[in-house]
Tab-separated table of N, CA and C in Angstrom:
chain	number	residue	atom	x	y	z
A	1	UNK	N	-9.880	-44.341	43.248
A	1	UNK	CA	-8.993	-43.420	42.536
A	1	UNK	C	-8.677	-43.955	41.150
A	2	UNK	N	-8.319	-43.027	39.580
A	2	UNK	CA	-8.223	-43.311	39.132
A	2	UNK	C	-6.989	-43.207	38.545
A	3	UNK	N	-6.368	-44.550	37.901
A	3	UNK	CA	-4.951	-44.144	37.625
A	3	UNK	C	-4.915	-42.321	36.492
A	4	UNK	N	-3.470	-41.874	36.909
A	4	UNK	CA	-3.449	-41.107	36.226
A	4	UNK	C	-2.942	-41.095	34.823
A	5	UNK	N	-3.662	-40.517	33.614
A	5	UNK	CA	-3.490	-40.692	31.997
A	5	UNK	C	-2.253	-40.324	31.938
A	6	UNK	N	-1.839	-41.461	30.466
A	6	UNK	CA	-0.586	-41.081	30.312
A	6	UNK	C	-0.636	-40.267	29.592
A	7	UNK	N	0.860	-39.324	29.424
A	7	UNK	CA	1.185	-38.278	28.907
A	7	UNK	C	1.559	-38.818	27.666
A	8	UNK	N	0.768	-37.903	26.342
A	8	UNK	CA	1.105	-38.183	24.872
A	8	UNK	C	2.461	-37.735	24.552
A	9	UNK	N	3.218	-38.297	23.800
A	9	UNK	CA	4.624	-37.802	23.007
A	9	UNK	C	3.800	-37.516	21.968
A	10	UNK	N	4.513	-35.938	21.679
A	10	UNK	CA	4.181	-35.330	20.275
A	10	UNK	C	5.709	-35.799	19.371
A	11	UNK	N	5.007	-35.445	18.148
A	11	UNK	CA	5.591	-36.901	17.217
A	11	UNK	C	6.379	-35.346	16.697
A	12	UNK	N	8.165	-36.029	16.190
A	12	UNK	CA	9.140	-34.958	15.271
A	12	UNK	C	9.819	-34.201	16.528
A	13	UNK	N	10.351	-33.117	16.462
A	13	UNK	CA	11.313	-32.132	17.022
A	13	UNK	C	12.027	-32.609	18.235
A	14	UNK	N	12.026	-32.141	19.328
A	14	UNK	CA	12.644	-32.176	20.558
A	14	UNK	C	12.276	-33.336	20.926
A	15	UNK	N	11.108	-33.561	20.959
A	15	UNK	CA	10.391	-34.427	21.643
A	15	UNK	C	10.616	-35.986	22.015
A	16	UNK	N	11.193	-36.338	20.696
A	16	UNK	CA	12.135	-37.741	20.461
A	16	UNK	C	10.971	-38.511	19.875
A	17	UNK	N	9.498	-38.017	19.467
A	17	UNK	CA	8.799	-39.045	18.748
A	17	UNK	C	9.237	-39.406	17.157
A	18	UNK	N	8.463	-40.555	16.573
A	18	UNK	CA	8.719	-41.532	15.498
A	18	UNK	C	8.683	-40.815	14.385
A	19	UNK	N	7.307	-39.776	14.173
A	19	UNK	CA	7.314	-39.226	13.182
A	19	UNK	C	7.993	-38.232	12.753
A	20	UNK	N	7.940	-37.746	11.301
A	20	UNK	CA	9.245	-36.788	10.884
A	20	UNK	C	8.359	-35.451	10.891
A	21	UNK	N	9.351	-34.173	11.146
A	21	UNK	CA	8.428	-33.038	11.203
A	21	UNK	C	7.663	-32.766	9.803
A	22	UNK	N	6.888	-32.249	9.921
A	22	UNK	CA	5.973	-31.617	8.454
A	22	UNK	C	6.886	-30.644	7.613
A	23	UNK	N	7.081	-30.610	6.581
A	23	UNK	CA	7.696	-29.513	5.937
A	23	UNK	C	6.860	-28.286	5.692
A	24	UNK	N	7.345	-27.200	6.092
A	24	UNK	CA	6.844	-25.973	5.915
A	24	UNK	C	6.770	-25.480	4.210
A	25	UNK	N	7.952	-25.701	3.955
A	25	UNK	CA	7.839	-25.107	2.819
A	25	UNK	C	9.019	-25.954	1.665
A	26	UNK	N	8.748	-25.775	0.745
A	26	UNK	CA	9.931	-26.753	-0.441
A	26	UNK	C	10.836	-26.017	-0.981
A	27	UNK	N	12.150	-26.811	-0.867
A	27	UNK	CA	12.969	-25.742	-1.843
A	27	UNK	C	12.801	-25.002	-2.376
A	28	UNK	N	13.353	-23.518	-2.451
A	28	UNK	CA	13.066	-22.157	-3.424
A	28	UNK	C	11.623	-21.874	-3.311
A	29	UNK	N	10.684	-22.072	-2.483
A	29	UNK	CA	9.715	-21.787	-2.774
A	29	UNK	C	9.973	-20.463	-1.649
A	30	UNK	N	9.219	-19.232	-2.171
A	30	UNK	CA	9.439	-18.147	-1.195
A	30	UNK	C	9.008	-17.653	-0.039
A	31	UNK	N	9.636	-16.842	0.575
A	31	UNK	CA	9.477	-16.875	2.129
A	31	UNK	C	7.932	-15.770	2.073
A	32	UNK	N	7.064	-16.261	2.841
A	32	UNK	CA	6.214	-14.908	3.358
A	32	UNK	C	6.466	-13.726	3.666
A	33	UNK	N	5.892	-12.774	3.259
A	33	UNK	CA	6.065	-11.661	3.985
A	33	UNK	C	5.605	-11.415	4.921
A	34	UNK	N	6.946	-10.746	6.040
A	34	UNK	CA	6.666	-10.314	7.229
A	34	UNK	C	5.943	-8.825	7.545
A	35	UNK	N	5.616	-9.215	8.562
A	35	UNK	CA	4.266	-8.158	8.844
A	35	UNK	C	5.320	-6.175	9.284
A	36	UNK	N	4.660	-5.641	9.619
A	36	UNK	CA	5.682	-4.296	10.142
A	36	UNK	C	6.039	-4.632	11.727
A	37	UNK	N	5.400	-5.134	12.313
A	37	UNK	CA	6.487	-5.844	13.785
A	37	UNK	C	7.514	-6.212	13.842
A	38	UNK	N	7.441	-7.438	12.808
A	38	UNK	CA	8.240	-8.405	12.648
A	38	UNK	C	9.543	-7.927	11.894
A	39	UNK	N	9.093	-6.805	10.826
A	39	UNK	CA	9.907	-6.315	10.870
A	39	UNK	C	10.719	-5.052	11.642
A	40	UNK	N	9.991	-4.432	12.254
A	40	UNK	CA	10.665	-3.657	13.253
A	40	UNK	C	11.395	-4.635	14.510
A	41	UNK	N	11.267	-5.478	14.765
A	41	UNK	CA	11.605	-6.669	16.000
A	41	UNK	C	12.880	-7.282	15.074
A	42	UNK	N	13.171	-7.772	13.934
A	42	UNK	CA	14.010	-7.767	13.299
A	42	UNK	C	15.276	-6.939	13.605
A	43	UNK	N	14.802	-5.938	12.913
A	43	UNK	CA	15.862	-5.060	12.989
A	43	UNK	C	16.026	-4.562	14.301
A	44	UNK	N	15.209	-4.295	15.518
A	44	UNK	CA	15.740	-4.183	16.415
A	44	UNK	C	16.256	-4.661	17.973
A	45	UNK	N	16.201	-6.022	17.670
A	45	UNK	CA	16.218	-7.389	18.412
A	45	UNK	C	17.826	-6.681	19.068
A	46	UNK	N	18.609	-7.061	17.869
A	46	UNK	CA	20.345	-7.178	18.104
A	46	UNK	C	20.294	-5.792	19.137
A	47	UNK	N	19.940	-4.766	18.872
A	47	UNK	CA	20.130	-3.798	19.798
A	47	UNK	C	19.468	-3.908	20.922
A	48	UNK	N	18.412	-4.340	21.386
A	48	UNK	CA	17.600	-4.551	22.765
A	48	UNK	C	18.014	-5.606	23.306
A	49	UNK	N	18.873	-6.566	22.738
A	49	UNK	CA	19.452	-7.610	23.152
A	49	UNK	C	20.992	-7.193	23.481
A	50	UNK	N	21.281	-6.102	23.387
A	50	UNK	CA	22.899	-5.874	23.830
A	50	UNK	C	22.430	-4.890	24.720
A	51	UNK	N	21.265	-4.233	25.042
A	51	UNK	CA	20.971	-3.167	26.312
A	51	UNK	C	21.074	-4.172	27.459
A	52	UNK	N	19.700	-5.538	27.034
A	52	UNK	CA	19.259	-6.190	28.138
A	52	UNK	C	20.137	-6.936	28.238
A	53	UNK	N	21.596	-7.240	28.372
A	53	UNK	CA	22.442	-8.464	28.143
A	53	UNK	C	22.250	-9.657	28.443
A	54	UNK	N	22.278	-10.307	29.283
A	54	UNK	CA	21.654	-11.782	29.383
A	54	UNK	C	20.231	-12.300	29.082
A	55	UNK	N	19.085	-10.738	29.037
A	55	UNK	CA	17.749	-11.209	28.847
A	55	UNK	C	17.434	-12.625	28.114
A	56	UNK	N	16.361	-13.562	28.907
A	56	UNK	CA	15.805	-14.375	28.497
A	56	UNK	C	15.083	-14.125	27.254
A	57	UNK	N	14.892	-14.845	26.305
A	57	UNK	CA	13.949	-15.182	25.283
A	57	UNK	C	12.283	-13.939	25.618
A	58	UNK	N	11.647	-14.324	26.186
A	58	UNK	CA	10.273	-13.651	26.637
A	58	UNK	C	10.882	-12.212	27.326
A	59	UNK	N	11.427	-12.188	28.033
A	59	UNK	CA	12.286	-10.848	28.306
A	59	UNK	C	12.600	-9.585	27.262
A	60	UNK	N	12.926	-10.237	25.988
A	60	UNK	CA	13.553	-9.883	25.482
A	60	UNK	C	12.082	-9.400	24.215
A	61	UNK	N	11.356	-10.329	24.261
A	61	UNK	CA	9.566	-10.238	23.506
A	61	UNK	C	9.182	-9.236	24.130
A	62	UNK	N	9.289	-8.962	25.585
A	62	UNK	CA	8.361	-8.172	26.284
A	62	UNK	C	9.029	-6.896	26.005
A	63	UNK	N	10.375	-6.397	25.971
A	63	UNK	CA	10.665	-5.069	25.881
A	63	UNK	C	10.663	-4.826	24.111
A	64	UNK	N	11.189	-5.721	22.905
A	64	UNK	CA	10.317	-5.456	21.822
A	64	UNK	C	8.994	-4.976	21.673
A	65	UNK	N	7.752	-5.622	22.774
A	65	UNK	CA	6.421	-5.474	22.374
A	65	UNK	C	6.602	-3.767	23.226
A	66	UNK	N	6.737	-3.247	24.389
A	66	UNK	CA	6.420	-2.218	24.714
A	66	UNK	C	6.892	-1.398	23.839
A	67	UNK	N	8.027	-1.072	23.546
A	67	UNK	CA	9.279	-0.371	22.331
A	67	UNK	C	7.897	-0.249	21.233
A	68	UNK	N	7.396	-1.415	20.819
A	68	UNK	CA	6.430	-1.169	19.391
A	68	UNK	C	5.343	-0.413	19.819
A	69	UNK	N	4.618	-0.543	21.230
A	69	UNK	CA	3.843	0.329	21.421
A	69	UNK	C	3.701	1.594	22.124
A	70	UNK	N	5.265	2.045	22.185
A	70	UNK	CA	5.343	3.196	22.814
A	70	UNK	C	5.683	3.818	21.289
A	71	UNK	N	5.680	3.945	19.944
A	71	UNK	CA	6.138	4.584	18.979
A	71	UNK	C	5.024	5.126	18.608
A	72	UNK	N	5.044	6.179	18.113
A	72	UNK	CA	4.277	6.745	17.257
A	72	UNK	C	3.440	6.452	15.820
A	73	UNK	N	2.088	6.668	15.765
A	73	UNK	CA	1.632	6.239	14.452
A	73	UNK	C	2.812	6.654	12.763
A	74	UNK	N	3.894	7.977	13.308
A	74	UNK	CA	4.705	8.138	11.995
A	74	UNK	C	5.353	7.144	11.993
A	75	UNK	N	6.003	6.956	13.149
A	75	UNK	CA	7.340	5.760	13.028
A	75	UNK	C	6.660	4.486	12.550
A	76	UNK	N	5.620	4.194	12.663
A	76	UNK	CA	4.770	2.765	12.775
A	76	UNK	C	4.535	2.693	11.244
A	77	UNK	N	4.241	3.978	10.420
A	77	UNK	CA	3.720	3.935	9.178
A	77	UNK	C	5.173	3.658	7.951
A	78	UNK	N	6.299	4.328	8.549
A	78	UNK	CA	7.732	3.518	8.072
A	78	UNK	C	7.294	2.305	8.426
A	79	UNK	N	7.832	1.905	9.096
A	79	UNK	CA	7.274	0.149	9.043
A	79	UNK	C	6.551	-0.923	8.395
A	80	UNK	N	5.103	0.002	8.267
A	80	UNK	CA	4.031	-0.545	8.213
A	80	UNK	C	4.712	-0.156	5.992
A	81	UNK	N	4.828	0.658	5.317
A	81	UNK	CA	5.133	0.901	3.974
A	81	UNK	C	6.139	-0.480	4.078
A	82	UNK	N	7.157	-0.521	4.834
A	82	UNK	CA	8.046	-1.632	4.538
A	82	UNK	C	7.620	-3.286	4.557
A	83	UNK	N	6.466	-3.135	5.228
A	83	UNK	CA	5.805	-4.838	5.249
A	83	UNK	C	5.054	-4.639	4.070
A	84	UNK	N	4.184	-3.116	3.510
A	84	UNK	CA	3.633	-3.865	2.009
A	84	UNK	C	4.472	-3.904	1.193
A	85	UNK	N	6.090	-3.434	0.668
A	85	UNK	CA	6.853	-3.504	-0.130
A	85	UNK	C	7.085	-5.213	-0.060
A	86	UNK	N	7.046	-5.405	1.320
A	86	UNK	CA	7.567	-6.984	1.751
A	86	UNK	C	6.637	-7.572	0.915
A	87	UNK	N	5.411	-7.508	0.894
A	87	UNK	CA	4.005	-7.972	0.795
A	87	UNK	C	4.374	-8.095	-0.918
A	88	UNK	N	4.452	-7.183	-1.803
A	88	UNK	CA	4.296	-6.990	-2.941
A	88	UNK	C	5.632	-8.279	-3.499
A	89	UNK	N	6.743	-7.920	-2.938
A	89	UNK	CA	7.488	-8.857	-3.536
A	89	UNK	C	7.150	-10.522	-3.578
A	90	UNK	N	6.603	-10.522	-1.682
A	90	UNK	CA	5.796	-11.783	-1.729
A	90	UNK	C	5.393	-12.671	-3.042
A	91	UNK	N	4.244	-11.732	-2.967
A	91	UNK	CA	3.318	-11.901	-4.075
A	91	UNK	C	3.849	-11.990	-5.554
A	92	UNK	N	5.039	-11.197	-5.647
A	92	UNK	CA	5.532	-11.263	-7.352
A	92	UNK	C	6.298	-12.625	-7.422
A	93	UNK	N	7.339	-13.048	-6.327
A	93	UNK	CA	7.968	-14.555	-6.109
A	93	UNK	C	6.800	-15.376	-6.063
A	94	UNK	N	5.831	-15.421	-5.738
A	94	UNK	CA	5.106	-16.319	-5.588
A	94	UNK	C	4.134	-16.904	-6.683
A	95	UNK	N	3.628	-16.179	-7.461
A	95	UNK	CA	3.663	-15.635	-8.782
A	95	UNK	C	4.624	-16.595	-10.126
A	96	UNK	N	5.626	-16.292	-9.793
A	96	UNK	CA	6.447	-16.915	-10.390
A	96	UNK	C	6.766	-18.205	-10.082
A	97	UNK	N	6.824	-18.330	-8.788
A	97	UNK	CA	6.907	-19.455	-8.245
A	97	UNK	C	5.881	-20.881	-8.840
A	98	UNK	N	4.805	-20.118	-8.887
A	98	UNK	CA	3.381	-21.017	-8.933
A	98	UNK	C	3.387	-21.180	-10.913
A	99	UNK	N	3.844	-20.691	-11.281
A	99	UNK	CA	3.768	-20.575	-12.880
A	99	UNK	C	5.029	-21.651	-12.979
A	100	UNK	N	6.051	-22.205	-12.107
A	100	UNK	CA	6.632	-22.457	-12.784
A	100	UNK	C	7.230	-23.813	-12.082
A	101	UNK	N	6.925	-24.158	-10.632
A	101	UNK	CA	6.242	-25.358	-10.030
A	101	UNK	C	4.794	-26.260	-9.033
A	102	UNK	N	3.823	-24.924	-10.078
A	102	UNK	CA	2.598	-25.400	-9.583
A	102	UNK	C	2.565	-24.747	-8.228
A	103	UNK	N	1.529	-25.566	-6.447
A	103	UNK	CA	0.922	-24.855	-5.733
A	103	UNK	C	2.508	-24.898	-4.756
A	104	UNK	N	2.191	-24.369	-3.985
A	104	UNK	CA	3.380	-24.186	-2.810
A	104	UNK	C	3.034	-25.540	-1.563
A	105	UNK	N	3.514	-25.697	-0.672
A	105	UNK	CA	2.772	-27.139	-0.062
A	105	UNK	C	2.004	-26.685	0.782
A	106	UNK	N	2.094	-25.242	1.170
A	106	UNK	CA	0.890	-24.696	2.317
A	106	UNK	C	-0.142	-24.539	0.715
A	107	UNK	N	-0.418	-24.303	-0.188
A	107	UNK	CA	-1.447	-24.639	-0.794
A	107	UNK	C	-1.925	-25.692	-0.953
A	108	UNK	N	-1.193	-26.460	-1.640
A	108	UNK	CA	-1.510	-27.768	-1.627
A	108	UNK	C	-1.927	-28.608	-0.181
A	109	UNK	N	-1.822	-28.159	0.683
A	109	UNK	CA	-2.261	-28.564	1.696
A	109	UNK	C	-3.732	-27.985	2.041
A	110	UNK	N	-3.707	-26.797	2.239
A	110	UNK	CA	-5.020	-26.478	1.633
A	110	UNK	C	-6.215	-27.170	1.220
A	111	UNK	N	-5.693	-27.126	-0.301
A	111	UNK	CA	-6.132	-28.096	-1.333
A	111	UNK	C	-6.941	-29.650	-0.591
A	112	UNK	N	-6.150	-29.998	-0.021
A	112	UNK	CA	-6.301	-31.338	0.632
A	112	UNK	C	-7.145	-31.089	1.748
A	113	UNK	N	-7.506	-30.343	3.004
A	113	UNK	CA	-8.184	-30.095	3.371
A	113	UNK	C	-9.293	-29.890	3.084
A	114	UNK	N	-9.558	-28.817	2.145
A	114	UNK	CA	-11.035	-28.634	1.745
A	114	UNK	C	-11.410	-29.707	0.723
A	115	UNK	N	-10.910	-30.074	0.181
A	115	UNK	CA	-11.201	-31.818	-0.301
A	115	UNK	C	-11.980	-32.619	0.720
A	116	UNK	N	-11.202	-32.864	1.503
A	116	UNK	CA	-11.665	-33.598	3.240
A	116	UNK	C	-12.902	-33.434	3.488
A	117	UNK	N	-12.849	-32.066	3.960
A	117	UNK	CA	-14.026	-31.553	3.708
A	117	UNK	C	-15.316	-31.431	3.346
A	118	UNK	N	-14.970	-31.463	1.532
A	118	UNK	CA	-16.264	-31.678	1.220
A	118	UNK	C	-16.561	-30.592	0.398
A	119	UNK	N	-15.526	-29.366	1.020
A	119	UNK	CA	-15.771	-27.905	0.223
A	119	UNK	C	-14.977	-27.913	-1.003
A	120	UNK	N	-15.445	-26.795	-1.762
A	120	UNK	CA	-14.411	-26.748	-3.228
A	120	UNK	C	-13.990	-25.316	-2.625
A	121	UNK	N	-14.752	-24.212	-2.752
A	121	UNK	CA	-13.892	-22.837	-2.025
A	121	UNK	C	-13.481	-22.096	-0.832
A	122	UNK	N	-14.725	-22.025	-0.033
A	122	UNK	CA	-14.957	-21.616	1.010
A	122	UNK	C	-13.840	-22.078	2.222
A	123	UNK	N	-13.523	-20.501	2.404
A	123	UNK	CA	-12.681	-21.177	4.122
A	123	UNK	C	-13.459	-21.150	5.106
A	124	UNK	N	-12.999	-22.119	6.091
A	124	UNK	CA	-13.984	-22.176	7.538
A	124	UNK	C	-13.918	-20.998	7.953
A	125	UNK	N	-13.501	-19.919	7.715
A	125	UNK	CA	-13.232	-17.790	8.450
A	125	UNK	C	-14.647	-17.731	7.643
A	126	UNK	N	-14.668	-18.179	6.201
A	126	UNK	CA	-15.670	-17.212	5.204
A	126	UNK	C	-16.992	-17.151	6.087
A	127	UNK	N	-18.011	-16.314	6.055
A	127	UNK	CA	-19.321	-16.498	6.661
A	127	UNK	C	-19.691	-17.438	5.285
A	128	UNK	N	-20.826	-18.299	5.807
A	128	UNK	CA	-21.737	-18.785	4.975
A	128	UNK	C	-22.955	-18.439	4.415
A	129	UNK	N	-23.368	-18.743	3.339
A	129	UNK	CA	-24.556	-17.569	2.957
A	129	UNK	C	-25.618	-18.236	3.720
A	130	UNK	N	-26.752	-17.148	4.042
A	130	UNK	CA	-27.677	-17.004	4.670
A	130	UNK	C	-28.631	-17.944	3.897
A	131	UNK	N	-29.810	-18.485	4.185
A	131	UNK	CA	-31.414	-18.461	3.520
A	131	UNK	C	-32.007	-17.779	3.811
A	132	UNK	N	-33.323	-17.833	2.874
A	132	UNK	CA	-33.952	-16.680	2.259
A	132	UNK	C	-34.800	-16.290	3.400
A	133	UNK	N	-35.009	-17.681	4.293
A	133	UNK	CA	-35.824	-17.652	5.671
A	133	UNK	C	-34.918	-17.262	6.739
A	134	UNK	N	-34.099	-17.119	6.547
A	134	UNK	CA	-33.052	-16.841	7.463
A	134	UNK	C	-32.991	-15.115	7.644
A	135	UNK	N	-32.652	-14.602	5.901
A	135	UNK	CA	-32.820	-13.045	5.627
A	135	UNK	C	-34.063	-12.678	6.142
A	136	UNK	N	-35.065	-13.435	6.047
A	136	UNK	CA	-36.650	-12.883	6.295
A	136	UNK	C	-36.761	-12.400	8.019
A	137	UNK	N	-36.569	-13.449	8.566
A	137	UNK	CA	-36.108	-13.491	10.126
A	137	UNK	C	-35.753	-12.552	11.055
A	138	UNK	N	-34.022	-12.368	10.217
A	138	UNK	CA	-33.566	-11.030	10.871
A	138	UNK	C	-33.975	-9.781	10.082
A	139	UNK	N	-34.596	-9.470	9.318
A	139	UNK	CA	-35.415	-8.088	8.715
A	139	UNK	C	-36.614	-7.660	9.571
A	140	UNK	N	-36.998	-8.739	9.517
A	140	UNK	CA	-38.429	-9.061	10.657
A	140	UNK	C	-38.209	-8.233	11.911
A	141	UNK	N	-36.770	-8.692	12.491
A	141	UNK	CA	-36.099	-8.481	13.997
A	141	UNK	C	-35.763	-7.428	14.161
A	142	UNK	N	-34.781	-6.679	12.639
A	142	UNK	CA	-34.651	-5.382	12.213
A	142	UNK	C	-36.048	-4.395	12.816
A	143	UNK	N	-36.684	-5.141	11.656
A	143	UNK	CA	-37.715	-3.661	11.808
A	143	UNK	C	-38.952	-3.663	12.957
């Protein structure tokens, strides 16, 4: 038999390990915009949370998530206008933000990654371009 592995401590929060948590984000630097869920779950948390009164945490996820998908594509499209308004401001704070203390630390982190890497643009999502033997291949397979 083999002894059984020990269990890792994750380092920062609850956990009681050594290291300090990562910072999300730096002073004044601006918040993301939230998606149209998030904002419909927002605003209607406090009320599904005084129907369900004691509901647990996930309890309380699960009758948000049905609520979002029992609505209608109109009601959804209010929503959905209010996350790109969210979206646009995003983008104008951020904007400003970056003009006037450089990258944000989720960029700059970024940054540091694809450094690591090896890459200068490309995200690991992007597809990579094909070769020319590669295009030849599947045309071949195509036709």
């Amino acid at each position: 038999k083999r002894p059984a592995p020990k269990k890792r401590r994750r380092s920062g929060g609850a956990g009681g390990g050594t290291a300090p948590a990562r910072k999300r984000r730096a002073e004044g630097e601006p918040k993301p915009a939230l998606s149209a869920y998030m904002l419909f779950s927002q605003a209607t948390r406090p009320e599904v949370r005084e129907e369900l009164g004691g509901a647990s945490v996930a309890e309380l996820g699960k009758a948000l998530g049905e609520r979002w998908r029992a609505m209608g594509d109109e009601e959804k499209a209010s929503w959905a206008d209010k996350a790109a308004a969210e979206k646009v401001r995003f983008e104008a704070e951020l904007k400003v933000y970056n003009e006037e203390h450089g990258d944000t630390v989720a960029q700059a982190r970024a940054k540091e990654r694809a450094e690591k890497r090896g890459q200068s643009g490309r995200s690991r999502s992007a597809p990579r371009r094909r070769s020319k033997e590669e295009v030849a291949a599947i045309e071949a397979i195509k036709a």
